[in-house]
Coordinates of C-alpha atoms and ligand atoms in Angstrom, one line a residue:
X1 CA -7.9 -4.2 194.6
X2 CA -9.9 -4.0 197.5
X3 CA -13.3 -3.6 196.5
X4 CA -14.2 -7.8 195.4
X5 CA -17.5 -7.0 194.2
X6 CA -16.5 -4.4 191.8
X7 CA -13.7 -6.1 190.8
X8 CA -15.5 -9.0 189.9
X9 CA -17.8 -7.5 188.1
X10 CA -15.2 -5.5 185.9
X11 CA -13.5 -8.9 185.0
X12 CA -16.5 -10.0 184.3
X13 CA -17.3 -7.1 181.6
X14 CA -13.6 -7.3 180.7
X15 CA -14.4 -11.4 179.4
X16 CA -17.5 -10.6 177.8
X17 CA -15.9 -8.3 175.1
X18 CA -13.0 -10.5 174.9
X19 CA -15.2 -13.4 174.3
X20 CA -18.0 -11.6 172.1
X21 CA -18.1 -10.0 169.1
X22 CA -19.2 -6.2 169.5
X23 CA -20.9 -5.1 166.5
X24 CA -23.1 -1.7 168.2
X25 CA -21.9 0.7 165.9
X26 CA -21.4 3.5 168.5
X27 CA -18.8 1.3 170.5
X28 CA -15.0 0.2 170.6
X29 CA -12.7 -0.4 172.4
X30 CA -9.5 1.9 173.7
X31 CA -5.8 1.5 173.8
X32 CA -4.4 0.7 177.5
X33 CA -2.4 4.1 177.4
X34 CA -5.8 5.8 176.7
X35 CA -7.4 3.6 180.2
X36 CA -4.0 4.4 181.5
X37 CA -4.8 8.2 181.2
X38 CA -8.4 7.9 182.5
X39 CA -6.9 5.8 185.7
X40 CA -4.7 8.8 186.7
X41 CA -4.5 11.5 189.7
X42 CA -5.8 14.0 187.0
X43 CA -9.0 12.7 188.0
X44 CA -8.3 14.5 191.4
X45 CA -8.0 17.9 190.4
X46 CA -10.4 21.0 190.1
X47 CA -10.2 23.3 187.1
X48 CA -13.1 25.2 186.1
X49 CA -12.1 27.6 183.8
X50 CA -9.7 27.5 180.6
X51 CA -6.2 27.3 180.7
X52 CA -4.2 30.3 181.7
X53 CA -7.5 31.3 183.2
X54 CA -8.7 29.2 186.2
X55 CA -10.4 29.7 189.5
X56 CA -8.5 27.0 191.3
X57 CA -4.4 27.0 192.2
X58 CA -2.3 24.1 191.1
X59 CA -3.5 23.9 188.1
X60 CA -0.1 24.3 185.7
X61 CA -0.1 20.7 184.6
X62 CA -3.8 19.9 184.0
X63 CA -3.3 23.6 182.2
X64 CA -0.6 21.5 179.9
X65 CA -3.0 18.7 179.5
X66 CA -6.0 21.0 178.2
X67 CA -3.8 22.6 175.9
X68 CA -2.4 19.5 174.1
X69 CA -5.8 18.1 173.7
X70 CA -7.0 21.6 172.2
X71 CA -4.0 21.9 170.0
X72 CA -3.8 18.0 168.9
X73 CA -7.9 18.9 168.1
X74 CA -7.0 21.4 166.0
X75 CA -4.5 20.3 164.0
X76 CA -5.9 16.5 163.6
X77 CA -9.2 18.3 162.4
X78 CA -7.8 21.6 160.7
X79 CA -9.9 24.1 162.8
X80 CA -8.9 26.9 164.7
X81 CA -10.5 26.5 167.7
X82 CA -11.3 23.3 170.1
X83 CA -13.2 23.5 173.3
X84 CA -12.2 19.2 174.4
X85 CA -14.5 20.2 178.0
X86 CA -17.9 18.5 177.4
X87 CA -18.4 15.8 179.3
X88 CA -20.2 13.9 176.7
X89 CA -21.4 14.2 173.5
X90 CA -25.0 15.1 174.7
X91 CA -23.9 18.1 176.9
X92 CA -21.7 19.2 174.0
X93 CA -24.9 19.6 171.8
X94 CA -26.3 21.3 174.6
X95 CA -24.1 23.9 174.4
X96 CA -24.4 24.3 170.7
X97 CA -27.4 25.5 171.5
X98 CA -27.0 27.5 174.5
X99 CA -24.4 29.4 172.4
X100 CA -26.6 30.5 169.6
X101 CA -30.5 30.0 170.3
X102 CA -32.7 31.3 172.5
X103 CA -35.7 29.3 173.9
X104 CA -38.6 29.4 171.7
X105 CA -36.3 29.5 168.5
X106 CA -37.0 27.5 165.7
X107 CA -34.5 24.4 165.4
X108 CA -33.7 21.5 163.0
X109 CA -32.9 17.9 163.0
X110 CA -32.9 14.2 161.7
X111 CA -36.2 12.6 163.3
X112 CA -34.8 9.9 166.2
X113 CA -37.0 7.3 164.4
X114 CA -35.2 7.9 160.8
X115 CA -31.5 7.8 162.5
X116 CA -31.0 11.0 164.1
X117 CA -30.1 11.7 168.2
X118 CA -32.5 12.7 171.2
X119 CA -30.5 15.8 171.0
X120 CA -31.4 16.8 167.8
X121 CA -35.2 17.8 168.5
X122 CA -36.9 14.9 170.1
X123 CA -40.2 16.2 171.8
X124 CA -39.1 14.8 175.0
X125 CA -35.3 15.8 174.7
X126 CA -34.7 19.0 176.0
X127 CA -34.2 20.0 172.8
X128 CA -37.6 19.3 171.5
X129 CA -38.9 21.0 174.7
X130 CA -37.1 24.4 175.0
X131 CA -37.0 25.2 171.4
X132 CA -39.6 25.1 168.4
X133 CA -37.9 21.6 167.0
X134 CA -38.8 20.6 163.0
X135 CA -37.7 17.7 162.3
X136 CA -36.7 16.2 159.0
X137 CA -36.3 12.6 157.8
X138 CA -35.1 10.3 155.0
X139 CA -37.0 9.2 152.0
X140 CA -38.7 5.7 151.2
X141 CA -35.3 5.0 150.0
X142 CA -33.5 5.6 152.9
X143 CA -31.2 8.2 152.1
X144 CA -31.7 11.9 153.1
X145 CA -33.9 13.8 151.2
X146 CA -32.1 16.4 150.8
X147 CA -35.2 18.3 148.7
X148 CA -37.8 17.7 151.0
X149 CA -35.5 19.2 153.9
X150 CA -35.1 22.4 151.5
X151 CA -38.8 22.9 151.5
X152 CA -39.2 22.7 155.1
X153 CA -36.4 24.8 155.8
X154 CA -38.1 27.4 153.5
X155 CA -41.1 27.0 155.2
X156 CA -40.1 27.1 159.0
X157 CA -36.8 29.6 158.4
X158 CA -34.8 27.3 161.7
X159 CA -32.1 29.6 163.3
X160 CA -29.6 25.8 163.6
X161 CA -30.0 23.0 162.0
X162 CA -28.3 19.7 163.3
X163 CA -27.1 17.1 160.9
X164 CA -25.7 13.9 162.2
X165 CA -27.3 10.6 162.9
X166 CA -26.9 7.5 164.7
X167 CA -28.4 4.6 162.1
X168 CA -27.1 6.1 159.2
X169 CA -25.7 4.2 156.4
X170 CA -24.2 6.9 153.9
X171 CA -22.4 9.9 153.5
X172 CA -23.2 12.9 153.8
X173 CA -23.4 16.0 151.5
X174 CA -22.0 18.8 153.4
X175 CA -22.0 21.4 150.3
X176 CA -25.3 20.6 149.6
X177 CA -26.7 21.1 153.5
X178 CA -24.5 23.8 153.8
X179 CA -26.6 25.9 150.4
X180 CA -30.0 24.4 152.0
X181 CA -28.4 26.1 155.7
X182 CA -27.6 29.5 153.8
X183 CA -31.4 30.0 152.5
X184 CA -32.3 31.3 155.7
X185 CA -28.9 32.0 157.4
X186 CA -29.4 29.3 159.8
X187 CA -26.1 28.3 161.3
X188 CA -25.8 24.4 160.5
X189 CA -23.9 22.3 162.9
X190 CA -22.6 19.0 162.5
X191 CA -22.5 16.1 164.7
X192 CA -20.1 13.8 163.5
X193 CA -20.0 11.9 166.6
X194 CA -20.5 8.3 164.7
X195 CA -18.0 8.9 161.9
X196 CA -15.3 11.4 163.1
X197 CA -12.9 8.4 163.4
X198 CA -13.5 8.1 159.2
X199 CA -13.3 11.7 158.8
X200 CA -9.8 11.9 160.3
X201 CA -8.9 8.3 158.2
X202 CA -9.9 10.2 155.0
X203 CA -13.0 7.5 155.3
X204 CA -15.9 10.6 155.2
X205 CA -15.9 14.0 153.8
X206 CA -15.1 15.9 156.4
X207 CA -17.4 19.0 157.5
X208 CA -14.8 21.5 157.8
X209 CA -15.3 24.7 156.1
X210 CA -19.2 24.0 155.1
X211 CA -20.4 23.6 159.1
X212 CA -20.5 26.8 161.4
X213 CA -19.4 24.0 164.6
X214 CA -18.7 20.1 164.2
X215 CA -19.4 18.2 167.3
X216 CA -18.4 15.0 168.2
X217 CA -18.1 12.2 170.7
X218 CA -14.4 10.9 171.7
X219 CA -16.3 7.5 172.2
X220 CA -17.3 6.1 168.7
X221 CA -14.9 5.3 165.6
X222 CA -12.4 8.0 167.2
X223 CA -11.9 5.1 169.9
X224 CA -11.1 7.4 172.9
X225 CA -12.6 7.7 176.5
X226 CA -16.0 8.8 176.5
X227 CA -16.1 12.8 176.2
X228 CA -17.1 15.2 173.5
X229 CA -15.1 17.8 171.0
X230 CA -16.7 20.8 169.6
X231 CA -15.0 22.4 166.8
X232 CA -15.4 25.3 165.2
X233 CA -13.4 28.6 163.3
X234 CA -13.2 32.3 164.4
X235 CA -11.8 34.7 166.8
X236 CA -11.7 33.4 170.2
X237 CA -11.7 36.3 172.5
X238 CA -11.0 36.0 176.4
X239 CA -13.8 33.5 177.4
X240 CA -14.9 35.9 181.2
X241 CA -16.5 38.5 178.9
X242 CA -19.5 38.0 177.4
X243 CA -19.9 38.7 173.7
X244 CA -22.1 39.0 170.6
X245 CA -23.9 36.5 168.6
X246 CA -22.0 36.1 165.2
X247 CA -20.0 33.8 163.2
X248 CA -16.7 35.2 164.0
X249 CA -17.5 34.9 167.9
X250 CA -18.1 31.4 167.5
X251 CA -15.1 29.7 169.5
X252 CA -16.2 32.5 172.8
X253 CA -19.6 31.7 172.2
X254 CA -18.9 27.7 172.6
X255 CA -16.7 28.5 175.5
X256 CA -19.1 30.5 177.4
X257 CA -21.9 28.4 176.7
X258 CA -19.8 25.0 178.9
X259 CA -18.3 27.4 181.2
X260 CA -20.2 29.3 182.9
X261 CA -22.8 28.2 180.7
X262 CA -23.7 25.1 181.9
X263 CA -21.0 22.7 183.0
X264 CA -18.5 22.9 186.3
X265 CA -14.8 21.8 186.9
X266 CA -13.3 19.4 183.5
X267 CA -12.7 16.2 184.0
X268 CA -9.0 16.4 183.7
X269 CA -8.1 12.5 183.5
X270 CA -11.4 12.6 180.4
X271 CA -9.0 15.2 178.7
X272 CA -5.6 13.4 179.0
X273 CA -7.0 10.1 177.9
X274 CA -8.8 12.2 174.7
X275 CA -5.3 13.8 174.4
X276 CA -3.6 10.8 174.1
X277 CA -6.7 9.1 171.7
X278 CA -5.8 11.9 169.2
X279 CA -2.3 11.3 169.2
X280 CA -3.2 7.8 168.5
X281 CA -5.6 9.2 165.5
X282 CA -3.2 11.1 164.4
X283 CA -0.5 8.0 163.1
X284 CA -0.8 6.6 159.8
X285 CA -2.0 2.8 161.5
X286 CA -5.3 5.0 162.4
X287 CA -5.7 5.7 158.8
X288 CA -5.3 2.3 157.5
X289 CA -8.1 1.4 160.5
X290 CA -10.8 3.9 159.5
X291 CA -10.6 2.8 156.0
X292 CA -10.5 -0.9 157.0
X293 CA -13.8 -0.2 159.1
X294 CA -15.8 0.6 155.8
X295 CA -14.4 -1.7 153.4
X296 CA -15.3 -4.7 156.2
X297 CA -18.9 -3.1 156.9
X298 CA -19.2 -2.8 152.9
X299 CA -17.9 -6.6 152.9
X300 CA -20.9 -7.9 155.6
X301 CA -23.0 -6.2 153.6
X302 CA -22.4 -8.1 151.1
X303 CA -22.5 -11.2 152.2
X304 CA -26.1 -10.5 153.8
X305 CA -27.4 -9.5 151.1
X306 CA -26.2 -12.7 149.0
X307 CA -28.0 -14.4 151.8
X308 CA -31.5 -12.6 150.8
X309 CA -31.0 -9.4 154.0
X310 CA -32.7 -6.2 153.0
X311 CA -30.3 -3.5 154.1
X312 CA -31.8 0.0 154.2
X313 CA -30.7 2.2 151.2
X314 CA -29.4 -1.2 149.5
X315 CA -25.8 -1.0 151.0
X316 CA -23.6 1.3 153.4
X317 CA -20.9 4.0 152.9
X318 CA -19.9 4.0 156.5
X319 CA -19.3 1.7 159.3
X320 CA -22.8 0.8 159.9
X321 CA -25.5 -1.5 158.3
X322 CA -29.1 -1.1 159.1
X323 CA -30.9 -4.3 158.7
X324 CA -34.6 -4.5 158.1
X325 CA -36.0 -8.0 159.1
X326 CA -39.5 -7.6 157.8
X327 CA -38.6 -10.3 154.8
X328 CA -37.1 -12.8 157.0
X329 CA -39.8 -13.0 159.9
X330 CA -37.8 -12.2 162.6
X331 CA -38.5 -8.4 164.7
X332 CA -35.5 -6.4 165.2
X333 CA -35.8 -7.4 169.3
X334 CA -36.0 -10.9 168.8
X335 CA -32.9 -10.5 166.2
X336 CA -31.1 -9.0 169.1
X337 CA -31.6 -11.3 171.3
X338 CA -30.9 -13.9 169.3
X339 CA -27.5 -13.1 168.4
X340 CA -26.6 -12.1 172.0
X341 CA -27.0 -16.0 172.8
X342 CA -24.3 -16.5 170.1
X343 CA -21.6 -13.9 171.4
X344 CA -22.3 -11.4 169.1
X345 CA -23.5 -8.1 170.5
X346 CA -26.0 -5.9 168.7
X347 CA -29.0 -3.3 168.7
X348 CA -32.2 -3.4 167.9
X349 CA -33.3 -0.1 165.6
X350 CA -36.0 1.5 163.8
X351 CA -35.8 1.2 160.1
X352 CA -37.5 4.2 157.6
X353 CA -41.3 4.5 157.7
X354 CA -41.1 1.6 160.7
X355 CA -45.0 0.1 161.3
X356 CA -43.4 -1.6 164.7
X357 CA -42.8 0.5 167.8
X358 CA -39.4 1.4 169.0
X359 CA -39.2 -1.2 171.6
X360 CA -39.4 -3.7 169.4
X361 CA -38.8 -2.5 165.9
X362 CA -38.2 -4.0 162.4
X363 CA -34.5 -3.7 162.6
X364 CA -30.8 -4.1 163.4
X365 CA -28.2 -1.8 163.4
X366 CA -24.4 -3.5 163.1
X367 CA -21.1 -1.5 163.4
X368 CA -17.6 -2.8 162.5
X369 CA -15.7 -0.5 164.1
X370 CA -15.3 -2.5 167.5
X371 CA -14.1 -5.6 164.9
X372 CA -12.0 -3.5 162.9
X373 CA -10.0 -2.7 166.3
X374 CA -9.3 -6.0 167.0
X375 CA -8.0 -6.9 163.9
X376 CA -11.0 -8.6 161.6
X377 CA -10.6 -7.8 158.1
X378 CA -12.9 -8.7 155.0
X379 CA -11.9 -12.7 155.4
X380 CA -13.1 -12.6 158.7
X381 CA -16.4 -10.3 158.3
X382 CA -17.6 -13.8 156.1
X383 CA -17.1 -15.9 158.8
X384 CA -19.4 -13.0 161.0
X385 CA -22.0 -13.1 158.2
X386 CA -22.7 -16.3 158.3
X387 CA -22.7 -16.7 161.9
X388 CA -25.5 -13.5 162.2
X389 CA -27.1 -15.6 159.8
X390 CA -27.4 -19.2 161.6
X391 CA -28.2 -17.6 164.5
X392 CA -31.2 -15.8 163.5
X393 CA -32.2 -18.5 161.8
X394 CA -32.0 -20.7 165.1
X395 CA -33.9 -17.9 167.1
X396 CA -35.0 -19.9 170.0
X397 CA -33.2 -22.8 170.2
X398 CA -30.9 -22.5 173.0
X399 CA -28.5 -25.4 171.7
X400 CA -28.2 -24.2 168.3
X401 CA -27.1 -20.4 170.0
X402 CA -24.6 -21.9 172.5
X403 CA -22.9 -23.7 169.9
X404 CA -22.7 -21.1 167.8
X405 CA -21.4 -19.0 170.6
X406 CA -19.1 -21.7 171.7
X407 CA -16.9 -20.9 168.0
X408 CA -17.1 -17.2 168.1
X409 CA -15.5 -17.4 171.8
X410 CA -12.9 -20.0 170.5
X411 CA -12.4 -17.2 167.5
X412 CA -12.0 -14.5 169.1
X413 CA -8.8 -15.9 171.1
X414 CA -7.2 -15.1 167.8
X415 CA -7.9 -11.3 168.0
X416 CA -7.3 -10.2 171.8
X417 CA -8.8 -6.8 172.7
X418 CA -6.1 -3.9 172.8
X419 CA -3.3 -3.8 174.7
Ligands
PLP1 C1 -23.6 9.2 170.5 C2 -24.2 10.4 169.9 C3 -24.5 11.6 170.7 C4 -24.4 11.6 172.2 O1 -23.4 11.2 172.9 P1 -23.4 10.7 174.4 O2 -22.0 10.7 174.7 O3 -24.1 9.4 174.4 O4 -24.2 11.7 175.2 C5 -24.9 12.7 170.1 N1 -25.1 12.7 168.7 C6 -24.9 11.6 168.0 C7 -25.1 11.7 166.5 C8 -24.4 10.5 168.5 O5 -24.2 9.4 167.8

């Protein structure tokens, strides 16, 4: 490589996964055929349109390419239709609304500060600026209240309502938000970005058949490149012509709404690497790795609690634990930075009903999917407890840090990152 600086700098980042422990629910890390995919020529090539219908020449492999990621989508899933062109999950939500609401609608989601996404209504999100965003939250408890959102959706009669989150511990009931949806024909969508690596492991209910569209990242527990699916059933019609709003034109409407809608050329080498990620989610080790990723985040939970740790709603279902500090004295940003002295990544996070401010809030959020990858299992997820646990109890004291740091880097030799 020519470039020393960059190069550097990627070695750099490269050691400090290797050497720390990543526990930000939201991240993992990929195979080296899916890097191998996102290093490629494909990244070279224009192709806006679909395949079979493009306005650029040469485009007969990246046309092959498309279609396995659509296809492997599809079957991995069990939908009919996959558009695999978002280039993240953000602009994927984007055009789940650009496809079926108008500015000024009324729309629906989790609240940011109760563990839902910008996307999903957040005043200063574009979604809380171009539409009439409600939003909706959990109870004291925690969980969803799945009757309190009933009442507001009687009372504001939202044309889409999101469901999804991003600091949320449990499952969730898809029949029962798919009855609250069909009170006022509101087409619900799901966002599934955190957990669609569970979904496919059999780990999470899976949305299909009670959501109008699922979206999701490729990022998260589906351990891809960074990139978007959104899913959905219907006829899809040739994506040039324009069409109706309805449930059967669903798969046109998504279409449309990236292309011409709102995006340019694919990123070709973005849709190999999540073609080959699916083919990876799609063997039985993948299985055995979703489920391993709750039964270690149930595990940690568990042995935080035994140490006197308040989890939010008491426990998890998923691969995340939301840790409220309040008891032990300690803010969520101090937590943070804490454990970052002692190798082990995290994220500060807003807990239910939060008096602190989101910069520095009552909370952690910690993910074992990153863990999982490299090969911790519940033994192991012990050992992290009680490492989390000296170091925020030695918040401050540099010494006390490094030398915890010192035996998770020495650990972690044991569990390379993938090959
Ligand atoms: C991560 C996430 C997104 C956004 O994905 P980006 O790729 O960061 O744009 C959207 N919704 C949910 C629920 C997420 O967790």
């Amino acid at each position: 490589m020519i470039d020393d600086e960059i190069e550097a700098l990627i070695a750099a980042e490269t050691t400090r996964q290797a050497e720390g422990l990543e526990m930000i629910p939201s991240e993992n890390h990929t195979s080296g055929e899916v890097l191998k995919a996102l290093g490629s020529r494909l990244t070279d090539k224009y192709s806006e349109g679909y395949p079979g219908m493009r306005y650029y020449g040469g485009c007969e492999f990246v046309d092959k390419v498309e279609n396995l990621a659509r296809d492997r989508a599809k079957s991995l899933f069990g939908v009919s239709h996959a558009n695999v062109q978002a280039y993240s999950g953000s602009p994927a939500n984007m055009a789940v609304y650009y496809a079926l609401v108008d500015p000024g609608d009324t729309v629906m989601g989790l609240a940011l500060y109760f563990g839902g996404h910008m996307t999903h209504g957040l005043k200063v999100n574009f979604s809380g600026k171009w539409f009439n965003s409600v939003q909706y939250q959990t109870g004291r408890d925690g969980y969803l209240d799945y009757d309190a959102m009933a009442a507001l959706v009687q009372e504001t009669k939202p044309k889409l309502i999101f469901v999804g989150a991003t600091a949320y511990p449990r499952i969730f009931d898809w029949a029962k938000l798919r009855s609250i949806a069909d009170t006022c024909d509101a087409y619900l969508i799901a966002d599934i970005s955190h957990i669609s690596g569970l979904v496919i492991a059999g780990a999470h209910p899976s949305p299909v058949g009670f959501a109008d569209v699922i979206t999701t990242t490729t990022h998260k527990t589906l351990r891809g490149p960074r990139g978007a699916l959104i899913l959905c059933n219907g006829n899809p019609s040739n994506p040039l012509k324009s069409v109706e709003r309805s449930r059967e034109n669903l798969p046109t409407l998504i279409d449309r709404a990236i292309i011409p809608g709102l995006q340019g050329g694919p990123h070709n080498h973005q849709t190999a690497a999540i073609a080959v990620a699916l083919r990876e989610a799609s063997q039985p080790a993948f299985k055995e790795y979703g489920k391993q990723i709750v039964k270690n985040a149930k595990k940690l939970a568990d042995v935080l609690m035994n140490k006197g740790y308040q989890l939010v709603t008491g426990g998890t279902d998923n691969h995340l634990l939301l840790v409220d500090l309040t008891s032990k004295g300690i803010t969520g940003a101090e937590a943070e930075k804490a454990l970052g002295e002692a190798g082990i990544t995290v994220n500060k996070n807003t807990v239910p009903f939060d008096p602190r401010k989101p910069f520095d809030p009552s909370g952690i959020r910690l993910g074992t999917p990153a863990l999982t990858t490299r090969g911790l299992k519940e033994t192991e997820m012990q050992q992290v407890g009680e490492w989390i646990d000296y170091a925020l109890q030695a918040k401050g004291q540099s010494a006390k840090l490094a030398a915890i740091r010192d035996e998770v880097v020495a650990f972690t030799k044991d569990y390379p990152l993938p090959a």
